[in-house]
GROMACS .gro file of C-alpha atoms in nm:
model
  350
    1UNK     CA    1   0.000   0.000   0.000
    2UNK     CA    2   0.137   0.341  -0.096
    3UNK     CA    3   0.207   0.597   0.173
    4UNK     CA    4  -0.078   0.848   0.200
    5UNK     CA    5   0.140   1.159   0.220
    6UNK     CA    6   0.193   1.465   0.003
    7UNK     CA    7   0.542   1.384  -0.124
    8UNK     CA    8   0.564   1.699  -0.337
    9UNK     CA    9   0.499   1.925  -0.039
   10UNK     CA   10   0.762   1.743   0.166
   11UNK     CA   11   1.014   1.787  -0.114
   12UNK     CA   12   0.932   2.157  -0.143
   13UNK     CA   13   0.965   2.206   0.232
   14UNK     CA   14   1.304   2.037   0.268
   15UNK     CA   15   1.436   2.193  -0.053
   16UNK     CA   16   1.342   2.538   0.074
   17UNK     CA   17   1.554   2.473   0.383
   18UNK     CA   18   1.853   2.431   0.150
   19UNK     CA   19   1.777   2.749  -0.042
   20UNK     CA   20   1.731   2.944   0.283
   21UNK     CA   21   2.063   2.811   0.415
   22UNK     CA   22   1.908   2.645   0.715
   23UNK     CA   23   2.138   2.355   0.619
   24UNK     CA   24   2.365   2.282   0.320
   25UNK     CA   25   2.173   1.966   0.235
   26UNK     CA   26   1.945   1.700   0.374
   27UNK     CA   27   1.850   1.336   0.349
   28UNK     CA   28   1.491   1.258   0.440
   29UNK     CA   29   1.264   0.958   0.430
   30UNK     CA   30   0.914   0.855   0.531
   31UNK     CA   31   0.831   0.488   0.549
   32UNK     CA   32   0.629   0.207   0.697
   33UNK     CA   33   0.715  -0.160   0.740
   34UNK     CA   34   0.756  -0.220   0.365
   35UNK     CA   35   0.756   0.111   0.172
   36UNK     CA   36   0.982   0.415   0.181
   37UNK     CA   37   1.011   0.745  -0.006
   38UNK     CA   38   1.332   0.948   0.015
   39UNK     CA   39   1.479   1.280  -0.088
   40UNK     CA   40   1.839   1.407  -0.099
   41UNK     CA   41   1.843   1.781  -0.176
   42UNK     CA   42   2.147   2.002  -0.151
   43UNK     CA   43   2.518   1.943  -0.098
   44UNK     CA   44   2.729   1.795   0.177
   45UNK     CA   45   2.936   2.113   0.171
   46UNK     CA   46   2.850   2.438  -0.015
   47UNK     CA   47   3.206   2.493  -0.138
   48UNK     CA   48   3.221   2.146  -0.297
   49UNK     CA   49   2.950   2.128  -0.565
   50UNK     CA   50   3.070   1.784  -0.674
   51UNK     CA   51   2.951   1.629  -0.347
   52UNK     CA   52   2.571   1.617  -0.342
   53UNK     CA   53   2.377   1.463  -0.061
   54UNK     CA   54   2.306   1.094  -0.124
   55UNK     CA   55   2.091   0.833   0.043
   56UNK     CA   56   2.408   0.680   0.193
   57UNK     CA   57   2.568   1.005   0.312
   58UNK     CA   58   2.709   0.951   0.661
   59UNK     CA   59   2.579   1.180   0.937
   60UNK     CA   60   2.698   1.267   1.284
   61UNK     CA   61   2.363   1.207   1.455
   62UNK     CA   62   2.469   1.365   1.787
   63UNK     CA   63   2.189   1.318   2.043
   64UNK     CA   64   2.031   1.035   1.846
   65UNK     CA   65   2.313   0.834   2.005
   66UNK     CA   66   2.080   0.812   2.304
   67UNK     CA   67   1.821   0.627   2.096
   68UNK     CA   68   2.058   0.416   1.886
   69UNK     CA   69   2.301   0.310   2.160
   70UNK     CA   70   2.187   0.385   2.515
   71UNK     CA   71   1.815   0.306   2.481
   72UNK     CA   72   1.862  -0.051   2.348
   73UNK     CA   73   2.153  -0.112   2.586
   74UNK     CA   74   1.937  -0.026   2.888
   75UNK     CA   75   1.647  -0.218   2.734
   76UNK     CA   76   1.860  -0.530   2.707
   77UNK     CA   77   1.951  -0.510   3.075
   78UNK     CA   78   1.583  -0.470   3.167
   79UNK     CA   79   1.485  -0.762   2.946
   80UNK     CA   80   1.754  -0.982   3.105
   81UNK     CA   81   1.643  -0.889   3.458
   82UNK     CA   82   1.977  -0.725   3.536
   83UNK     CA   83   1.820  -0.380   3.587
   84UNK     CA   84   1.495  -0.274   3.752
   85UNK     CA   85   1.393   0.076   3.644
   86UNK     CA   86   1.260   0.184   3.983
   87UNK     CA   87   1.544   0.057   4.201
   88UNK     CA   88   1.768   0.331   4.337
   89UNK     CA   89   2.113   0.317   4.177
   90UNK     CA   90   2.290   0.326   4.512
   91UNK     CA   91   2.134  -0.007   4.608
   92UNK     CA   92   2.346  -0.200   4.356
   93UNK     CA   93   2.611   0.037   4.218
   94UNK     CA   94   2.892   0.103   4.464
   95UNK     CA   95   3.027   0.403   4.273
   96UNK     CA   96   2.716   0.606   4.354
   97UNK     CA   97   2.621   0.448   4.688
   98UNK     CA   98   2.596   0.721   4.950
   99UNK     CA   99   2.615   0.991   4.682
  100UNK     CA  100   2.328   1.213   4.561
  101UNK     CA  101   2.303   1.005   4.243
  102UNK     CA  102   2.244   0.697   4.456
  103UNK     CA  103   1.885   0.810   4.522
  104UNK     CA  104   1.812   0.831   4.150
  105UNK     CA  105   1.660   0.546   3.946
  106UNK     CA  106   1.711   0.448   3.584
  107UNK     CA  107   1.354   0.558   3.514
  108UNK     CA  108   1.437   0.906   3.645
  109UNK     CA  109   1.731   0.926   3.404
  110UNK     CA  110   1.533   0.795   3.107
  111UNK     CA  111   1.258   1.052   3.167
  112UNK     CA  112   1.493   1.343   3.247
  113UNK     CA  113   1.350   1.374   3.599
  114UNK     CA  114   1.667   1.283   3.790
  115UNK     CA  115   1.747   1.639   3.897
  116UNK     CA  116   2.105   1.617   3.769
  117UNK     CA  117   2.280   1.926   3.622
  118UNK     CA  118   2.154   2.026   3.280
  119UNK     CA  119   2.490   2.102   3.117
  120UNK     CA  120   2.790   1.875   3.072
  121UNK     CA  121   3.092   2.113   3.065
  122UNK     CA  122   3.308   1.807   3.130
  123UNK     CA  123   3.656   1.944   3.057
  124UNK     CA  124   3.585   2.270   3.237
  125UNK     CA  125   3.456   2.095   3.551
  126UNK     CA  126   3.666   1.781   3.571
  127UNK     CA  127   3.961   1.806   3.332
  128UNK     CA  128   4.034   1.567   3.049
  129UNK     CA  129   4.115   1.240   3.226
  130UNK     CA  130   3.830   0.992   3.163
  131UNK     CA  131   3.839   0.854   3.518
  132UNK     CA  132   3.829   1.204   3.668
  133UNK     CA  133   3.529   1.282   3.447
  134UNK     CA  134   3.353   0.963   3.548
  135UNK     CA  135   3.415   1.030   3.918
  136UNK     CA  136   3.301   1.389   3.883
  137UNK     CA  137   2.979   1.303   3.700
  138UNK     CA  138   2.884   1.014   3.930
  139UNK     CA  139   2.961   1.206   4.250
  140UNK     CA  140   2.811   1.543   4.147
  141UNK     CA  141   2.544   1.707   4.360
  142UNK     CA  142   2.194   1.698   4.216
  143UNK     CA  143   2.003   2.022   4.161
  144UNK     CA  144   1.671   1.897   4.301
  145UNK     CA  145   1.513   1.577   4.433
  146UNK     CA  146   1.447   1.312   4.168
  147UNK     CA  147   1.099   1.303   4.022
  148UNK     CA  148   1.026   1.671   4.091
  149UNK     CA  149   1.065   1.820   3.742
  150UNK     CA  150   1.135   1.731   3.378
  151UNK     CA  151   1.461   1.896   3.276
  152UNK     CA  152   1.644   1.771   2.967
  153UNK     CA  153   2.008   1.694   3.036
  154UNK     CA  154   2.278   1.511   2.843
  155UNK     CA  155   2.415   1.386   3.174
  156UNK     CA  156   2.126   1.141   3.197
  157UNK     CA  157   2.256   0.953   2.892
  158UNK     CA  158   2.614   0.977   3.014
  159UNK     CA  159   2.523   0.818   3.348
  160UNK     CA  160   2.311   0.551   3.180
  161UNK     CA  161   2.600   0.468   2.949
  162UNK     CA  162   2.827   0.421   3.248
  163UNK     CA  163   2.557   0.210   3.413
  164UNK     CA  164   2.514  -0.013   3.107
  165UNK     CA  165   2.888  -0.073   3.092
  166UNK     CA  166   2.900  -0.149   3.465
  167UNK     CA  167   2.620  -0.405   3.453
  168UNK     CA  168   2.716  -0.569   3.124
  169UNK     CA  169   3.094  -0.570   3.151
  170UNK     CA  170   3.112  -0.436   2.795
  171UNK     CA  171   3.184  -0.094   2.653
  172UNK     CA  172   2.880   0.090   2.519
  173UNK     CA  173   2.991   0.071   2.156
  174UNK     CA  174   3.032  -0.307   2.175
  175UNK     CA  175   2.705  -0.348   2.365
  176UNK     CA  176   2.512  -0.149   2.104
  177UNK     CA  177   2.681  -0.309   1.805
  178UNK     CA  178   2.645  -0.671   1.914
  179UNK     CA  179   2.305  -0.629   2.075
  180UNK     CA  180   2.119  -0.414   1.822
  181UNK     CA  181   2.314  -0.284   1.522
  182UNK     CA  182   2.460  -0.607   1.388
  183UNK     CA  183   2.138  -0.812   1.427
  184UNK     CA  184   1.949  -0.543   1.235
  185UNK     CA  185   2.206  -0.526   0.957
  186UNK     CA  186   2.315  -0.172   1.051
  187UNK     CA  187   2.661  -0.224   0.903
  188UNK     CA  188   2.745   0.145   0.865
  189UNK     CA  189   2.654   0.258   1.216
  190UNK     CA  190   2.945   0.313   1.452
  191UNK     CA  191   3.106   0.551   1.696
  192UNK     CA  192   3.356   0.799   1.561
  193UNK     CA  193   3.609   0.912   1.477
  194UNK     CA  194   3.555   0.752   1.139
  195UNK     CA  195   3.827   0.600   0.922
  196UNK     CA  196   3.930   0.811   0.625
  197UNK     CA  197   3.712   0.639   0.365
  198UNK     CA  198   3.396   0.674   0.575
  199UNK     CA  199   3.483   1.031   0.678
  200UNK     CA  200   3.505   1.128   0.311
  201UNK     CA  201   3.136   1.031   0.275
  202UNK     CA  202   3.033   1.220   0.589
  203UNK     CA  203   2.841   1.548   0.594
  204UNK     CA  204   3.064   1.803   0.772
  205UNK     CA  205   2.929   1.991   1.071
  206UNK     CA  206   3.079   2.286   1.259
  207UNK     CA  207   3.437   2.377   1.345
  208UNK     CA  208   3.660   2.254   1.622
  209UNK     CA  209   3.667   2.521   1.893
  210UNK     CA  210   4.042   2.479   1.940
  211UNK     CA  211   4.177   2.427   1.590
  212UNK     CA  212   3.908   2.590   1.378
  213UNK     CA  213   3.911   2.288   1.146
  214UNK     CA  214   3.586   2.171   0.990
  215UNK     CA  215   3.462   1.856   1.164
  216UNK     CA  216   3.401   1.571   0.921
  217UNK     CA  217   3.393   1.219   1.059
  218UNK     CA  218   3.480   1.348   1.405
  219UNK     CA  219   3.203   1.413   1.656
  220UNK     CA  220   3.073   1.768   1.672
  221UNK     CA  221   2.989   1.725   2.041
  222UNK     CA  222   3.287   1.816   2.259
  223UNK     CA  223   3.202   1.553   2.522
  224UNK     CA  224   3.200   1.279   2.260
  225UNK     CA  225   3.534   1.400   2.120
  226UNK     CA  226   3.678   1.397   2.470
  227UNK     CA  227   3.550   1.056   2.579
  228UNK     CA  228   3.539   0.873   2.245
  229UNK     CA  229   3.253   0.643   2.343
  230UNK     CA  230   2.978   0.780   2.566
  231UNK     CA  231   2.601   0.798   2.596
  232UNK     CA  232   2.571   1.164   2.501
  233UNK     CA  233   2.673   1.163   2.134
  234UNK     CA  234   2.934   1.028   1.896
  235UNK     CA  235   2.744   0.782   1.674
  236UNK     CA  236   2.755   0.814   1.294
  237UNK     CA  237   2.505   0.642   1.067
  238UNK     CA  238   2.327   0.645   0.731
  239UNK     CA  239   1.962   0.654   0.628
  240UNK     CA  240   1.933   0.283   0.535
  241UNK     CA  241   2.055   0.183   0.882
  242UNK     CA  242   1.811   0.419   1.052
  243UNK     CA  243   1.531   0.281   0.836
  244UNK     CA  244   1.615  -0.074   0.947
  245UNK     CA  245   1.617   0.036   1.312
  246UNK     CA  246   1.286   0.222   1.296
  247UNK     CA  247   1.112  -0.050   1.096
  248UNK     CA  248   1.200  -0.295   1.369
  249UNK     CA  249   1.077  -0.066   1.646
  250UNK     CA  250   0.743  -0.039   1.463
  251UNK     CA  251   0.702  -0.416   1.491
  252UNK     CA  252   0.959  -0.556   1.733
  253UNK     CA  253   1.030  -0.929   1.723
  254UNK     CA  254   0.882  -1.130   2.004
  255UNK     CA  255   1.150  -1.398   1.990
  256UNK     CA  256   1.516  -1.394   1.889
  257UNK     CA  257   1.507  -1.021   1.813
  258UNK     CA  258   1.783  -0.769   1.882
  259UNK     CA  259   1.872  -0.721   2.247
  260UNK     CA  260   1.691  -0.430   2.408
  261UNK     CA  261   1.431  -0.384   2.136
  262UNK     CA  262   1.163  -0.629   2.240
  263UNK     CA  263   0.790  -0.546   2.231
  264UNK     CA  264   0.749  -0.490   2.605
  265UNK     CA  265   1.042  -0.244   2.618
  266UNK     CA  266   0.925  -0.056   2.309
  267UNK     CA  267   0.567  -0.034   2.434
  268UNK     CA  268   0.678   0.096   2.773
  269UNK     CA  269   0.915   0.348   2.617
  270UNK     CA  270   0.647   0.492   2.388
  271UNK     CA  271   0.413   0.567   2.675
  272UNK     CA  272   0.398   0.875   2.897
  273UNK     CA  273   0.607   0.805   3.207
  274UNK     CA  274   0.604   1.148   3.372
  275UNK     CA  275   0.245   1.174   3.498
  276UNK     CA  276   0.131   1.535   3.523
  277UNK     CA  277   0.480   1.679   3.486
  278UNK     CA  278   0.554   1.881   3.174
  279UNK     CA  279   0.689   1.839   2.919
  280UNK     CA  280   0.567   1.482   2.890
  281UNK     CA  281   0.826   1.210   2.839
  282UNK     CA  282   0.844   0.843   2.758
  283UNK     CA  283   1.169   0.653   2.808
  284UNK     CA  284   1.411   0.876   2.616
  285UNK     CA  285   1.144   0.924   2.345
  286UNK     CA  286   0.912   1.224   2.375
  287UNK     CA  287   0.583   1.318   2.208
  288UNK     CA  288   0.653   1.513   1.892
  289UNK     CA  289   0.612   1.889   1.946
  290UNK     CA  290   0.273   2.013   1.837
  291UNK     CA  291   0.106   1.675   1.880
  292UNK     CA  292  -0.137   1.528   2.129
  293UNK     CA  293   0.016   1.210   2.275
  294UNK     CA  294  -0.324   1.045   2.318
  295UNK     CA  295  -0.471   1.144   1.982
  296UNK     CA  296  -0.165   1.149   1.754
  297UNK     CA  297   0.080   0.902   1.908
  298UNK     CA  298   0.382   1.044   1.726
  299UNK     CA  299   0.713   1.016   1.914
  300UNK     CA  300   1.037   1.194   1.836
  301UNK     CA  301   1.401   1.239   1.923
  302UNK     CA  302   1.647   1.495   1.786
  303UNK     CA  303   2.021   1.554   1.757
  304UNK     CA  304   2.182   1.896   1.789
  305UNK     CA  305   2.369   1.866   1.460
  306UNK     CA  306   2.033   1.883   1.282
  307UNK     CA  307   1.912   1.524   1.284
  308UNK     CA  308   1.572   1.389   1.387
  309UNK     CA  309   1.357   1.076   1.384
  310UNK     CA  310   0.983   1.027   1.435
  311UNK     CA  311   0.788   0.710   1.504
  312UNK     CA  312   0.420   0.622   1.536
  313UNK     CA  313   0.310   0.261   1.592
  314UNK     CA  314  -0.050   0.382   1.559
  315UNK     CA  315   0.017   0.518   1.210
  316UNK     CA  316   0.249   0.226   1.134
  317UNK     CA  317   0.498   0.484   1.011
  318UNK     CA  318   0.842   0.632   1.074
  319UNK     CA  319   1.025   0.936   0.939
  320UNK     CA  320   1.382   1.064   0.928
  321UNK     CA  321   1.526   1.408   0.856
  322UNK     CA  322   1.906   1.427   0.851
  323UNK     CA  323   2.076   1.763   0.803
  324UNK     CA  324   2.412   1.918   0.890
  325UNK     CA  325   2.261   2.239   1.025
  326UNK     CA  326   2.567   2.313   1.238
  327UNK     CA  327   2.767   2.380   0.923
  328UNK     CA  328   2.612   2.726   0.922
  329UNK     CA  329   2.609   2.755   1.304
  330UNK     CA  330   2.252   2.875   1.279
  331UNK     CA  331   2.017   2.899   1.575
  332UNK     CA  332   1.753   2.637   1.640
  333UNK     CA  333   1.444   2.826   1.526
  334UNK     CA  334   1.480   2.787   1.146
  335UNK     CA  335   1.530   2.410   1.171
  336UNK     CA  336   1.253   2.382   1.431
  337UNK     CA  337   1.011   2.526   1.174
  338UNK     CA  338   1.123   2.275   0.911
  339UNK     CA  339   1.104   1.985   1.157
  340UNK     CA  340   0.754   2.068   1.275
  341UNK     CA  341   0.625   2.114   0.921
  342UNK     CA  342   0.797   1.794   0.808
  343UNK     CA  343   0.637   1.598   1.092
  344UNK     CA  344   0.290   1.735   1.012
  345UNK     CA  345   0.327   1.629   0.648
  346UNK     CA  346   0.474   1.287   0.731
  347UNK     CA  347   0.202   1.210   0.986
  348UNK     CA  348  -0.111   1.389   0.860
  349UNK     CA  349  -0.411   1.385   1.088
  350UNK     CA  350  -0.705   1.189   0.959
   0.00000   0.00000   0.00000
């Protein structure tokens, strides 16, 4: 069955973002379990007209690392009974026992209600040694009691990444690759920095604050560059891999499926977990801006480099918009307009 969307309007919308220099180029797709339409307007880099965007252009997906790596890693631990979402971390994790973070649960972190600081500022606060950073993050004072407010923070994913490594005995990149990416055939999804051949096919983002060099195949996020592998950011991927991931989440396997992406975990994650607190949150996923969670059932997650994914089991549909917005170091508002309009066209109300 063909997708009931206005493909021409989507093309016009995303193309206009290129002309308005919201981003140099984009790769977008809307699909269901069997069909997919895609578009690839613009260039990877404005000064290199011989490098158009392609369906297999590699993107630094920044905060989508939380969905591609941390979310299935935590899900696998829940599915295996190694982690209970409402157990305080201090009860089983000696590094945070007796510390403020010890009163926090994994559910608090997944819903951004843990009360931990909202900014990372890792090098400024703790230096550049990975162990000093880990100690500083895990021993930091919280800003408020857990469960009191919804406040987005990258530290939640950082802590959950540390937790997944602690409970599994594997590094986060290995845990994500062996548990989810490889079983789904996501052969071009990996943490950076990328090898030279893959970096050449990567959409460049902003500039390194220290060297001024354009970042291409190296994570735009300073925390990811510092730590290499972490829960905050650092994953690179391509549209076909994202399509495979989202198709599976639409209809997760009940047996022998990828670790951390089973039906119970997906269903729980795509359900409001924050009660009357606002903004509403699921487990790392959040209702798409401008939608009614009960009526529309469209869930989203974004990356600061200009990437975004949407998912709706009720519609049986997913959508992807990949851009390298940070190339122009533009503010968020222009891309926010494109994202919201893209979502409304990809998931039209009946």
